PDB file of C-alpha atoms in Angstrom:
ATOM      1  CA  UNK A  17     -98.768 155.844 -84.257  1.00  0.00           C
ATOM      2  CA  UNK A  18     -97.239 159.189 -84.997  1.00  0.00           C
ATOM      3  CA  UNK A  19     -99.202 162.289 -84.170  1.00  0.00           C
ATOM      4  CA  UNK A  20    -100.764 164.449 -86.826  1.00  0.00           C
ATOM      5  CA  UNK A  21    -102.844 162.276 -89.178  1.00  0.00           C
ATOM      6  CA  UNK A  22    -105.648 164.855 -89.095  1.00  0.00           C
ATOM      7  CA  UNK A  23    -106.939 167.111 -91.844  1.00  0.00           C
ATOM      8  CA  UNK A  24    -107.391 170.185 -89.646  1.00  0.00           C
ATOM      9  CA  UNK A  25    -103.769 170.453 -88.521  1.00  0.00           C
ATOM     10  CA  UNK A  26    -101.975 169.016 -91.558  1.00  0.00           C
ATOM     11  CA  UNK A  27    -100.183 172.197 -92.570  1.00  0.00           C
ATOM     12  CA  UNK A  28     -98.780 172.655 -89.038  1.00  0.00           C
ATOM     13  CA  UNK A  29     -96.948 169.327 -88.780  1.00  0.00           C
ATOM     14  CA  UNK A  30     -93.297 169.189 -89.865  1.00  0.00           C
ATOM     15  CA  UNK A  31     -91.692 166.282 -91.686  1.00  0.00           C
ATOM     16  CA  UNK A  32     -89.358 164.130 -89.621  1.00  0.00           C
ATOM     17  CA  UNK A  33     -86.249 162.064 -90.201  1.00  0.00           C
ATOM     18  CA  UNK A  34     -83.703 160.206 -88.087  1.00  0.00           C
ATOM     19  CA  UNK A  35     -81.298 162.213 -85.974  1.00  0.00           C
ATOM     20  CA  UNK A  36     -78.406 159.850 -86.733  1.00  0.00           C
ATOM     21  CA  UNK A  37     -77.662 156.651 -88.625  1.00  0.00           C
ATOM     22  CA  UNK A  38     -78.065 153.281 -86.942  1.00  0.00           C
ATOM     23  CA  UNK A  39     -77.576 149.689 -88.101  1.00  0.00           C
ATOM     24  CA  UNK A  40     -78.505 146.108 -87.313  1.00  0.00           C
ATOM     25  CA  UNK A  41     -78.007 142.654 -88.819  1.00  0.00           C
ATOM     26  CA  UNK A  42     -80.110 139.534 -89.124  1.00  0.00           C
ATOM     27  CA  UNK A  43     -81.496 136.978 -91.548  1.00  0.00           C
ATOM     28  CA  UNK A  44     -84.290 137.155 -94.086  1.00  0.00           C
ATOM     29  CA  UNK A  45     -87.295 135.083 -93.057  1.00  0.00           C
ATOM     30  CA  UNK A  46     -87.805 133.880 -96.632  1.00  0.00           C
ATOM     31  CA  UNK A  47     -84.235 133.801 -97.988  1.00  0.00           C
ATOM     32  CA  UNK A  48     -82.452 132.660 -94.790  1.00  0.00           C
ATOM     33  CA  UNK A  49     -79.565 134.887 -95.877  1.00  0.00           C
ATOM     34  CA  UNK A  50     -77.646 137.168 -93.552  1.00  0.00           C
ATOM     35  CA  UNK A  51     -78.115 140.863 -94.215  1.00  0.00           C
ATOM     36  CA  UNK A  52     -76.801 144.080 -92.709  1.00  0.00           C
ATOM     37  CA  UNK A  53     -79.155 147.027 -92.658  1.00  0.00           C
ATOM     38  CA  UNK A  54     -78.460 150.684 -91.911  1.00  0.00           C
ATOM     39  CA  UNK A  55     -81.112 153.344 -91.427  1.00  0.00           C
ATOM     40  CA  UNK A  56     -79.911 156.823 -92.384  1.00  0.00           C
ATOM     41  CA  UNK A  57     -81.377 160.352 -92.208  1.00  0.00           C
ATOM     42  CA  UNK A  58     -82.671 161.892 -95.433  1.00  0.00           C
ATOM     43  CA  UNK A  59     -83.588 165.435 -96.573  1.00  0.00           C
ATOM     44  CA  UNK A  60     -87.201 166.692 -96.658  1.00  0.00           C
ATOM     45  CA  UNK A  61     -89.188 165.342 -99.585  1.00  0.00           C
ATOM     46  CA  UNK A  62     -87.106 162.174 -99.907  1.00  0.00           C
ATOM     47  CA  UNK A  63     -89.697 159.773 -98.545  1.00  0.00           C
ATOM     48  CA  UNK A  64     -88.551 156.256 -97.663  1.00  0.00           C
ATOM     49  CA  UNK A  65     -86.035 154.787-100.112  1.00  0.00           C
ATOM     50  CA  UNK A  66     -84.140 151.495-100.113  1.00  0.00           C
ATOM     51  CA  UNK A  67     -80.589 151.193-101.415  1.00  0.00           C
ATOM     52  CA  UNK A  68     -78.958 147.849-102.250  1.00  0.00           C
ATOM     53  CA  UNK A  69     -75.336 148.457-101.216  1.00  0.00           C
ATOM     54  CA  UNK A  70     -74.327 145.045-102.578  1.00  0.00           C
ATOM     55  CA  UNK A  71     -74.853 146.457-106.070  1.00  0.00           C
ATOM     56  CA  UNK A  72     -72.655 148.958-107.971  1.00  0.00           C
ATOM     57  CA  UNK A  73     -73.114 152.610-107.096  1.00  0.00           C
ATOM     58  CA  UNK A  74     -75.738 154.458-109.112  1.00  0.00           C
ATOM     59  CA  UNK A  75     -79.467 154.987-109.316  1.00  0.00           C
ATOM     60  CA  UNK A  76     -80.073 151.374-110.414  1.00  0.00           C
ATOM     61  CA  UNK A  77     -79.648 150.194-106.831  1.00  0.00           C
ATOM     62  CA  UNK A  78     -82.183 152.631-105.315  1.00  0.00           C
ATOM     63  CA  UNK A  79     -85.893 151.800-104.943  1.00  0.00           C
ATOM     64  CA  UNK A  80     -88.502 154.273-103.760  1.00  0.00           C
ATOM     65  CA  UNK A  81     -90.944 152.764-101.256  1.00  0.00           C
ATOM     66  CA  UNK A  82     -94.106 153.689-103.149  1.00  0.00           C
ATOM     67  CA  UNK A  83     -97.096 151.597-104.167  1.00  0.00           C
ATOM     68  CA  UNK A  84     -96.396 151.469-107.889  1.00  0.00           C
ATOM     69  CA  UNK A  85     -92.988 149.900-107.218  1.00  0.00           C
ATOM     70  CA  UNK A  86     -94.584 146.807-105.614  1.00  0.00           C
ATOM     71  CA  UNK A  87     -93.470 143.764-107.608  1.00  0.00           C
ATOM     72  CA  UNK A  88     -94.759 140.902-105.439  1.00  0.00           C
ATOM     73  CA  UNK A  89     -97.162 140.398-102.551  1.00  0.00           C
ATOM     74  CA  UNK A  90     -96.751 136.679-101.870  1.00  0.00           C
ATOM     75  CA  UNK A  91     -96.463 136.250 -98.078  1.00  0.00           C
ATOM     76  CA  UNK A  92     -94.655 139.596 -97.906  1.00  0.00           C
ATOM     77  CA  UNK A  93     -94.337 142.929 -99.694  1.00  0.00           C
ATOM     78  CA  UNK A  94     -91.555 143.291-102.260  1.00  0.00           C
ATOM     79  CA  UNK A  95     -90.615 146.427-104.193  1.00  0.00           C
ATOM     80  CA  UNK A  96     -88.346 146.780-107.202  1.00  0.00           C
ATOM     81  CA  UNK A  97     -87.156 149.125-109.933  1.00  0.00           C
ATOM     82  CA  UNK A  98     -86.834 146.641-112.793  1.00  0.00           C
ATOM     83  CA  UNK A  99     -83.213 145.854-111.947  1.00  0.00           C
ATOM     84  CA  UNK A 100     -83.089 145.129-108.210  1.00  0.00           C
ATOM     85  CA  UNK A 101     -85.686 144.379-105.573  1.00  0.00           C
ATOM     86  CA  UNK A 102     -86.097 144.252-101.799  1.00  0.00           C
ATOM     87  CA  UNK A 103     -88.675 142.135-100.037  1.00  0.00           C
ATOM     88  CA  UNK A 104     -90.311 141.785 -96.627  1.00  0.00           C
ATOM     89  CA  UNK A 105     -90.350 145.534 -96.093  1.00  0.00           C
ATOM     90  CA  UNK A 106     -93.749 145.735 -94.375  1.00  0.00           C
ATOM     91  CA  UNK A 107     -92.631 145.540 -90.720  1.00  0.00           C
ATOM     92  CA  UNK A 108     -89.979 148.213 -91.194  1.00  0.00           C
ATOM     93  CA  UNK A 109     -92.443 150.405 -93.105  1.00  0.00           C
ATOM     94  CA  UNK A 110     -94.931 150.005 -90.257  1.00  0.00           C
ATOM     95  CA  UNK A 111     -92.245 151.150 -87.795  1.00  0.00           C
ATOM     96  CA  UNK A 112     -91.524 154.225 -89.925  1.00  0.00           C
ATOM     97  CA  UNK A 113     -95.253 154.997 -90.065  1.00  0.00           C
ATOM     98  CA  UNK A 114     -95.761 154.367 -86.366  1.00  0.00           C
ATOM     99  CA  UNK A 115     -92.811 156.576 -85.390  1.00  0.00           C
ATOM    100  CA  UNK A 116     -93.708 159.355 -87.818  1.00  0.00           C
ATOM    101  CA  UNK A 117     -90.598 159.062 -89.999  1.00  0.00           C
ATOM    102  CA  UNK A 118     -91.266 160.763 -93.330  1.00  0.00           C
ATOM    103  CA  UNK A 119     -87.760 160.598 -94.805  1.00  0.00           C
ATOM    104  CA  UNK A 120     -85.105 157.894 -94.480  1.00  0.00           C
ATOM    105  CA  UNK A 121     -82.646 155.860 -96.529  1.00  0.00           C
ATOM    106  CA  UNK A 122     -82.533 152.121 -95.829  1.00  0.00           C
ATOM    107  CA  UNK A 123     -79.229 150.579 -96.911  1.00  0.00           C
ATOM    108  CA  UNK A 124     -79.134 146.783 -97.308  1.00  0.00           C
ATOM    109  CA  UNK A 125     -76.390 144.455 -98.478  1.00  0.00           C
ATOM    110  CA  UNK A 126     -78.948 141.841 -99.476  1.00  0.00           C
ATOM    111  CA  UNK A 127     -82.380 141.296-100.990  1.00  0.00           C
ATOM    112  CA  UNK A 128     -84.481 141.120 -97.832  1.00  0.00           C
ATOM    113  CA  UNK A 129     -85.058 143.219 -94.721  1.00  0.00           C
ATOM    114  CA  UNK A 130     -83.951 141.203 -91.666  1.00  0.00           C
ATOM    115  CA  UNK A 131     -86.891 139.592 -89.886  1.00  0.00           C
ATOM    116  CA  UNK A 132     -85.525 140.153 -86.359  1.00  0.00           C
ATOM    117  CA  UNK A 133     -88.205 138.727 -84.000  1.00  0.00           C
ATOM    118  CA  UNK A 134     -90.971 138.846 -86.618  1.00  0.00           C
ATOM    119  CA  UNK A 135     -92.500 142.092 -85.381  1.00  0.00           C
ATOM    120  CA  UNK A 136     -91.899 145.825 -85.842  1.00  0.00           C
ATOM    121  CA  UNK A 137     -90.659 146.317 -82.255  1.00  0.00           C
ATOM    122  CA  UNK A 138     -86.915 145.933 -83.026  1.00  0.00           C
ATOM    123  CA  UNK A 139     -87.211 148.573 -85.761  1.00  0.00           C
ATOM    124  CA  UNK A 140     -89.078 150.941 -83.443  1.00  0.00           C
ATOM    125  CA  UNK A 141     -86.243 150.427 -80.949  1.00  0.00           C
ATOM    126  CA  UNK A 142     -83.652 151.287 -83.620  1.00  0.00           C
ATOM    127  CA  UNK A 143     -85.538 154.432 -84.613  1.00  0.00           C
ATOM    128  CA  UNK A 144     -85.862 155.546 -81.002  1.00  0.00           C
ATOM    129  CA  UNK A 145     -82.144 154.916 -80.408  1.00  0.00           C
ATOM    130  CA  UNK A 146     -81.225 156.912 -83.527  1.00  0.00           C
ATOM    131  CA  UNK A 147     -83.502 159.739 -82.440  1.00  0.00           C
ATOM    132  CA  UNK A 148     -86.109 161.680 -84.402  1.00  0.00           C
ATOM    133  CA  UNK A 149     -85.647 165.237 -85.639  1.00  0.00           C
ATOM    134  CA  UNK A 150     -88.140 167.660 -87.160  1.00  0.00           C
ATOM    135  CA  UNK A 151     -87.427 169.192 -90.571  1.00  0.00           C
ATOM    136  CA  UNK A 152     -88.195 172.543 -92.173  1.00  0.00           C
ATOM    137  CA  UNK A 153     -90.979 171.288 -94.432  1.00  0.00           C
ATOM    138  CA  UNK A 154     -94.654 170.449 -93.789  1.00  0.00           C
ATOM    139  CA  UNK A 155     -95.733 166.824 -93.689  1.00  0.00           C
ATOM    140  CA  UNK A 156     -97.698 165.666 -96.717  1.00  0.00           C
ATOM    141  CA  UNK A 157    -100.885 163.679 -96.111  1.00  0.00           C
ATOM    142  CA  UNK A 158    -103.383 161.965 -98.362  1.00  0.00           C
ATOM    143  CA  UNK A 159    -106.974 162.893 -97.569  1.00  0.00           C
ATOM    144  CA  UNK A 160    -109.529 160.332 -98.746  1.00  0.00           C
ATOM    145  CA  UNK A 161    -112.433 162.071-100.517  1.00  0.00           C
ATOM    146  CA  UNK A 162    -114.753 159.174-101.339  1.00  0.00           C
ATOM    147  CA  UNK A 163    -115.263 155.559-100.221  1.00  0.00           C
ATOM    148  CA  UNK A 164    -113.511 152.727-102.052  1.00  0.00           C
ATOM    149  CA  UNK A 165    -114.193 149.049-101.392  1.00  0.00           C
ATOM    150  CA  UNK A 166    -112.717 145.901-102.951  1.00  0.00           C
ATOM    151  CA  UNK A 167    -113.792 142.292-102.502  1.00  0.00           C
ATOM    152  CA  UNK A 168    -117.064 140.775-101.322  1.00  0.00           C
ATOM    153  CA  UNK A 169    -118.836 139.993 -98.043  1.00  0.00           C
ATOM    154  CA  UNK A 170    -116.425 137.123 -97.310  1.00  0.00           C
ATOM    155  CA  UNK A 171    -113.185 139.026 -97.933  1.00  0.00           C
ATOM    156  CA  UNK A 172    -112.806 142.742 -98.435  1.00  0.00           C
ATOM    157  CA  UNK A 173    -110.862 145.916 -97.782  1.00  0.00           C
ATOM    158  CA  UNK A 174    -112.181 149.468 -97.843  1.00  0.00           C
ATOM    159  CA  UNK A 175    -111.260 153.065 -97.108  1.00  0.00           C
ATOM    160  CA  UNK A 176    -113.641 155.925 -96.383  1.00  0.00           C
ATOM    161  CA  UNK A 177    -113.328 159.648 -95.643  1.00  0.00           C
ATOM    162  CA  UNK A 178    -112.687 160.541 -92.007  1.00  0.00           C
ATOM    163  CA  UNK A 179    -111.197 163.358 -89.964  1.00  0.00           C
ATOM    164  CA  UNK A 180    -108.283 161.192 -88.815  1.00  0.00           C
ATOM    165  CA  UNK A 181    -106.586 157.913 -89.679  1.00  0.00           C
ATOM    166  CA  UNK A 182    -107.978 154.767 -88.068  1.00  0.00           C
ATOM    167  CA  UNK A 183    -108.421 151.132 -88.968  1.00  0.00           C
ATOM    168  CA  UNK A 184    -110.338 147.995 -88.125  1.00  0.00           C
ATOM    169  CA  UNK A 185    -108.759 144.681 -89.078  1.00  0.00           C
ATOM    170  CA  UNK A 186    -110.671 141.392 -88.803  1.00  0.00           C
ATOM    171  CA  UNK A 187    -109.317 137.902 -89.375  1.00  0.00           C
ATOM    172  CA  UNK A 188    -111.334 134.700 -89.606  1.00  0.00           C
ATOM    173  CA  UNK A 189    -109.616 131.315 -89.860  1.00  0.00           C
ATOM    174  CA  UNK A 190    -111.118 127.834 -89.878  1.00  0.00           C
ATOM    175  CA  UNK A 191    -108.826 126.889 -87.015  1.00  0.00           C
ATOM    176  CA  UNK A 192    -109.623 126.111 -83.366  1.00  0.00           C
ATOM    177  CA  UNK A 193    -106.937 128.435 -81.974  1.00  0.00           C
ATOM    178  CA  UNK A 194    -107.400 131.325 -84.410  1.00  0.00           C
ATOM    179  CA  UNK A 195    -111.021 131.682 -85.460  1.00  0.00           C
ATOM    180  CA  UNK A 196    -112.399 135.221 -85.607  1.00  0.00           C
ATOM    181  CA  UNK A 197    -110.442 138.147 -84.148  1.00  0.00           C
ATOM    182  CA  UNK A 198    -110.967 141.885 -84.538  1.00  0.00           C
ATOM    183  CA  UNK A 199    -108.620 144.796 -83.816  1.00  0.00           C
ATOM    184  CA  UNK A 200    -109.473 148.498 -83.895  1.00  0.00           C
ATOM    185  CA  UNK A 201    -106.595 150.982 -83.916  1.00  0.00           C
ATOM    186  CA  UNK A 202    -106.879 154.743 -83.608  1.00  0.00           C
ATOM    187  CA  UNK A 203    -103.491 156.461 -83.141  1.00  0.00           C
ATOM    188  CA  UNK A 204    -105.163 159.397 -81.387  1.00  0.00           C
ATOM    189  CA  UNK A 205    -106.245 157.012 -78.615  1.00  0.00           C
ATOM    190  CA  UNK A 206    -103.635 154.256 -78.678  1.00  0.00           C
ATOM    191  CA  UNK A 207     -99.863 153.904 -79.034  1.00  0.00           C
ATOM    192  CA  UNK A 208     -98.438 151.980 -81.974  1.00  0.00           C
ATOM    193  CA  UNK A 209     -95.368 150.955 -79.968  1.00  0.00           C
ATOM    194  CA  UNK A 210     -97.378 149.252 -77.224  1.00  0.00           C
ATOM    195  CA  UNK A 211    -100.517 148.132 -79.073  1.00  0.00           C
ATOM    196  CA  UNK A 212     -99.249 146.804 -82.414  1.00  0.00           C
ATOM    197  CA  UNK A 213     -95.462 146.934 -82.817  1.00  0.00           C
ATOM    198  CA  UNK A 214     -94.750 143.787 -80.745  1.00  0.00           C
ATOM    199  CA  UNK A 215     -97.198 141.559 -82.662  1.00  0.00           C
ATOM    200  CA  UNK A 216     -95.250 138.891 -84.550  1.00  0.00           C
ATOM    201  CA  UNK A 217     -95.796 137.280 -87.915  1.00  0.00           C
ATOM    202  CA  UNK A 218     -97.625 133.971 -87.696  1.00  0.00           C
ATOM    203  CA  UNK A 219     -98.640 130.862 -89.577  1.00  0.00           C
ATOM    204  CA  UNK A 220    -100.561 127.672 -88.920  1.00  0.00           C
ATOM    205  CA  UNK A 221     -98.506 124.554 -88.271  1.00  0.00           C
ATOM    206  CA  UNK A 222    -100.409 122.846 -91.086  1.00  0.00           C
ATOM    207  CA  UNK A 223     -99.174 125.494 -93.555  1.00  0.00           C
ATOM    208  CA  UNK A 224     -95.453 125.179 -92.803  1.00  0.00           C
ATOM    209  CA  UNK A 225     -94.704 122.360 -95.263  1.00  0.00           C
ATOM    210  CA  UNK A 226     -96.422 124.159 -98.127  1.00  0.00           C
ATOM    211  CA  UNK A 227     -94.633 127.444 -97.403  1.00  0.00           C
ATOM    212  CA  UNK A 228     -91.249 125.720 -97.385  1.00  0.00           C
ATOM    213  CA  UNK A 229     -92.072 123.749-100.563  1.00  0.00           C
ATOM    214  CA  UNK A 230     -92.851 127.038-102.301  1.00  0.00           C
ATOM    215  CA  UNK A 231     -89.343 128.279-101.499  1.00  0.00           C
ATOM    216  CA  UNK A 232     -90.586 130.733 -98.860  1.00  0.00           C
ATOM    217  CA  UNK A 233     -90.007 130.849 -95.116  1.00  0.00           C
ATOM    218  CA  UNK A 234     -86.519 129.346 -95.392  1.00  0.00           C
ATOM    219  CA  UNK A 235     -85.347 131.446 -92.427  1.00  0.00           C
ATOM    220  CA  UNK A 236     -88.472 130.986 -90.369  1.00  0.00           C
ATOM    221  CA  UNK A 237     -88.234 129.609 -86.838  1.00  0.00           C
ATOM    222  CA  UNK A 238     -89.943 129.865 -83.485  1.00  0.00           C
ATOM    223  CA  UNK A 239     -87.554 132.762 -82.802  1.00  0.00           C
ATOM    224  CA  UNK A 240     -89.225 134.928 -85.433  1.00  0.00           C
ATOM    225  CA  UNK A 241     -92.626 133.391 -86.187  1.00  0.00           C
ATOM    226  CA  UNK A 242     -95.627 132.406 -84.094  1.00  0.00           C
ATOM    227  CA  UNK A 243     -96.614 128.926 -85.239  1.00  0.00           C
ATOM    228  CA  UNK A 244    -100.178 127.998 -84.286  1.00  0.00           C
ATOM    229  CA  UNK A 245    -100.907 124.313 -83.751  1.00  0.00           C
ATOM    230  CA  UNK A 246    -104.271 122.701 -83.034  1.00  0.00           C
ATOM    231  CA  UNK A 247    -103.703 123.164 -79.297  1.00  0.00           C
ATOM    232  CA  UNK A 248    -102.214 126.650 -79.429  1.00  0.00           C
ATOM    233  CA  UNK A 249     -98.884 128.303 -80.222  1.00  0.00           C
ATOM    234  CA  UNK A 250     -95.805 126.081 -80.398  1.00  0.00           C
ATOM    235  CA  UNK A 251     -93.615 128.933 -79.135  1.00  0.00           C
ATOM    236  CA  UNK A 252     -92.481 128.427 -75.547  1.00  0.00           C
ATOM    237  CA  UNK A 253     -93.279 132.030 -74.628  1.00  0.00           C
ATOM    238  CA  UNK A 254     -96.818 131.776 -76.008  1.00  0.00           C
ATOM    239  CA  UNK A 255     -98.566 134.865 -77.320  1.00  0.00           C
ATOM    240  CA  UNK A 256     -97.688 138.484 -76.549  1.00  0.00           C
ATOM    241  CA  UNK A 257    -101.364 139.473 -76.876  1.00  0.00           C
ATOM    242  CA  UNK A 258    -104.434 137.250 -76.814  1.00  0.00           C
ATOM    243  CA  UNK A 259    -105.254 138.574 -80.293  1.00  0.00           C
ATOM    244  CA  UNK A 260    -101.641 138.820 -81.497  1.00  0.00           C
ATOM    245  CA  UNK A 261    -102.440 137.418 -84.930  1.00  0.00           C
ATOM    246  CA  UNK A 262    -105.071 140.063 -85.688  1.00  0.00           C
ATOM    247  CA  UNK A 263    -102.756 142.757 -84.353  1.00  0.00           C
ATOM    248  CA  UNK A 264    -100.003 141.571 -86.671  1.00  0.00           C
ATOM    249  CA  UNK A 265    -102.369 141.767 -89.643  1.00  0.00           C
ATOM    250  CA  UNK A 266    -103.092 145.365 -88.606  1.00  0.00           C
ATOM    251  CA  UNK A 267     -99.329 146.009 -88.387  1.00  0.00           C
ATOM    252  CA  UNK A 268     -98.850 144.613 -91.902  1.00  0.00           C
ATOM    253  CA  UNK A 269    -101.693 146.803 -93.143  1.00  0.00           C
ATOM    254  CA  UNK A 270    -100.108 149.952 -91.694  1.00  0.00           C
ATOM    255  CA  UNK A 271     -96.782 149.062 -93.320  1.00  0.00           C
ATOM    256  CA  UNK A 272     -98.392 148.412 -96.693  1.00  0.00           C
ATOM    257  CA  UNK A 273    -100.459 151.604 -96.535  1.00  0.00           C
ATOM    258  CA  UNK A 274     -97.317 153.655 -95.941  1.00  0.00           C
ATOM    259  CA  UNK A 275     -96.379 152.851 -99.532  1.00  0.00           C
ATOM    260  CA  UNK A 276     -98.839 155.590-100.404  1.00  0.00           C
ATOM    261  CA  UNK A 277     -95.838 157.851 -99.856  1.00  0.00           C
ATOM    262  CA  UNK A 278     -97.549 159.782 -97.063  1.00  0.00           C
ATOM    263  CA  UNK A 279     -99.932 159.121 -94.145  1.00  0.00           C
ATOM    264  CA  UNK A 280    -103.548 158.508 -95.107  1.00  0.00           C
ATOM    265  CA  UNK A 281    -106.395 160.469 -93.555  1.00  0.00           C
ATOM    266  CA  UNK A 282    -109.318 158.061 -93.676  1.00  0.00           C
ATOM    267  CA  UNK A 283    -110.829 154.980 -92.042  1.00  0.00           C
ATOM    268  CA  UNK A 284    -109.602 151.623 -93.355  1.00  0.00           C
ATOM    269  CA  UNK A 285    -111.456 148.402 -92.697  1.00  0.00           C
ATOM    270  CA  UNK A 286    -110.646 144.879 -93.825  1.00  0.00           C
ATOM    271  CA  UNK A 287    -111.703 141.267 -93.418  1.00  0.00           C
ATOM    272  CA  UNK A 288    -109.337 138.428 -94.378  1.00  0.00           C
ATOM    273  CA  UNK A 289    -107.135 140.870 -96.262  1.00  0.00           C
ATOM    274  CA  UNK A 290    -103.490 140.317 -97.111  1.00  0.00           C
ATOM    275  CA  UNK A 291    -100.638 142.109 -98.832  1.00  0.00           C
ATOM    276  CA  UNK A 292    -102.202 141.698-102.275  1.00  0.00           C
ATOM    277  CA  UNK A 293    -105.515 143.279-101.282  1.00  0.00           C
ATOM    278  CA  UNK A 294    -103.739 146.004 -99.301  1.00  0.00           C
ATOM    279  CA  UNK A 295    -101.813 147.049-102.395  1.00  0.00           C
ATOM    280  CA  UNK A 296    -104.890 146.746-104.605  1.00  0.00           C
ATOM    281  CA  UNK A 297    -106.657 149.225-102.330  1.00  0.00           C
ATOM    282  CA  UNK A 298    -103.793 151.709-102.595  1.00  0.00           C
ATOM    283  CA  UNK A 299    -103.825 151.409-106.378  1.00  0.00           C
ATOM    284  CA  UNK A 300    -107.598 151.869-106.555  1.00  0.00           C
ATOM    285  CA  UNK A 301    -107.382 154.939-104.328  1.00  0.00           C
ATOM    286  CA  UNK A 302    -104.321 156.686-105.727  1.00  0.00           C
ATOM    287  CA  UNK A 303    -105.004 155.905-109.391  1.00  0.00           C
ATOM    288  CA  UNK A 304    -108.339 157.734-109.074  1.00  0.00           C
ATOM    289  CA  UNK A 305    -107.612 161.496-108.823  1.00  0.00           C
ATOM    290  CA  UNK A 306    -111.178 162.150-107.672  1.00  0.00           C
ATOM    291  CA  UNK A 307    -110.741 159.899-104.633  1.00  0.00           C
ATOM    292  CA  UNK A 308    -108.045 161.819-102.753  1.00  0.00           C
ATOM    293  CA  UNK A 309    -106.081 164.993-102.455  1.00  0.00           C
ATOM    294  CA  UNK A 310    -102.713 165.902-101.034  1.00  0.00           C
ATOM    295  CA  UNK A 311    -102.786 168.182 -98.000  1.00  0.00           C
ATOM    296  CA  UNK A 312    -100.140 169.604 -95.723  1.00  0.00           C
ATOM    297  CA  UNK A 313     -97.983 171.150 -98.422  1.00  0.00           C
ATOM    298  CA  UNK A 314     -97.142 174.827 -98.339  1.00  0.00           C
ATOM    299  CA  UNK A 315     -99.927 175.567-100.815  1.00  0.00           C
ATOM    300  CA  UNK A 316    -102.294 172.776 -99.698  1.00  0.00           C
ATOM    301  CA  UNK A 317    -102.177 171.599-103.299  1.00  0.00           C
ATOM    302  CA  UNK A 318    -104.579 168.998-104.622  1.00  0.00           C
ATOM    303  CA  UNK A 319    -103.725 166.090-106.930  1.00  0.00           C
ATOM    304  CA  UNK A 320    -100.047 166.938-107.267  1.00  0.00           C
ATOM    305  CA  UNK A 321     -96.833 165.442-105.981  1.00  0.00           C
ATOM    306  CA  UNK A 322     -94.394 167.781-104.245  1.00  0.00           C
ATOM    307  CA  UNK A 323     -90.780 167.749-105.302  1.00  0.00           C
ATOM    308  CA  UNK A 324     -88.843 164.695-104.155  1.00  0.00           C
ATOM    309  CA  UNK A 325     -85.147 164.334-103.558  1.00  0.00           C
ATOM    310  CA  UNK A 326     -83.534 163.023-106.797  1.00  0.00           C
ATOM    311  CA  UNK A 327     -82.652 159.321-106.647  1.00  0.00           C
ATOM    312  CA  UNK A 328     -79.150 160.081-107.934  1.00  0.00           C
ATOM    313  CA  UNK A 329     -78.476 162.178-104.837  1.00  0.00           C
ATOM    314  CA  UNK A 330     -79.225 159.160-102.640  1.00  0.00           C
ATOM    315  CA  UNK A 331     -77.388 156.512-104.656  1.00  0.00           C
TER     316      UNK A 331
END
């Protein structure tokens, strides 16, 4: 995880973007359509924005990666602007968060981010190849001021005030090869690239038929998804971590939380959460002005958004 998700040093940390543009190509795990993606540098204050280059030039094809642009959370995170949408953004968003990229433009000639190997590792590799450069503006961070919890004892997600960002992610499946797993991640003590980025998306073998019948997972394969059967993973290479499935849930959570528009300073904990609950937590937090404040701006301003790069300048 990128350095600097601490309250005490927020005003000292500069925003970062890519040093140069870089591209890749692949298929969408749900659409099974080929897509070309290019990651480009962006000015301070831009945030992460997606641009559908298969659509006519103009602001209609640009979507800001922020929580209130989420349009679907069924098996992936999708954002839209009322005219176009992009889905399965969570692994790329996790890579941006883990590498400390505050500002970037993601150009796509299709509706879905390529799945690559089902993890965030290929995107981390792209970012590292492009290089990271500091910018002449302080990083904005969202400091949690009071606890928020959604759900019940069987399934929940919560965030509480803390000096730094950290998370605990628990999964619990009625399955002999999954069962209960727990992952704790603190970026001050662990590296996103080695601890979480390589964890791949997964599903149970018994769920495959239903996913396909629902029109999802059309591009899924053992090349990009860990499929768990009753006797273990069907993938020839097995698991990358003994608790890979829990680590991937933590990866998804980091990607979804980055739709806050800035790193969160607080402790997040969840049990059996998914994209829908992740986004519900962000909404509950950010829609309550007494629950957070923005730090790291030049004036350490509370409850206000700093200026953002106009969408028209990106389109």
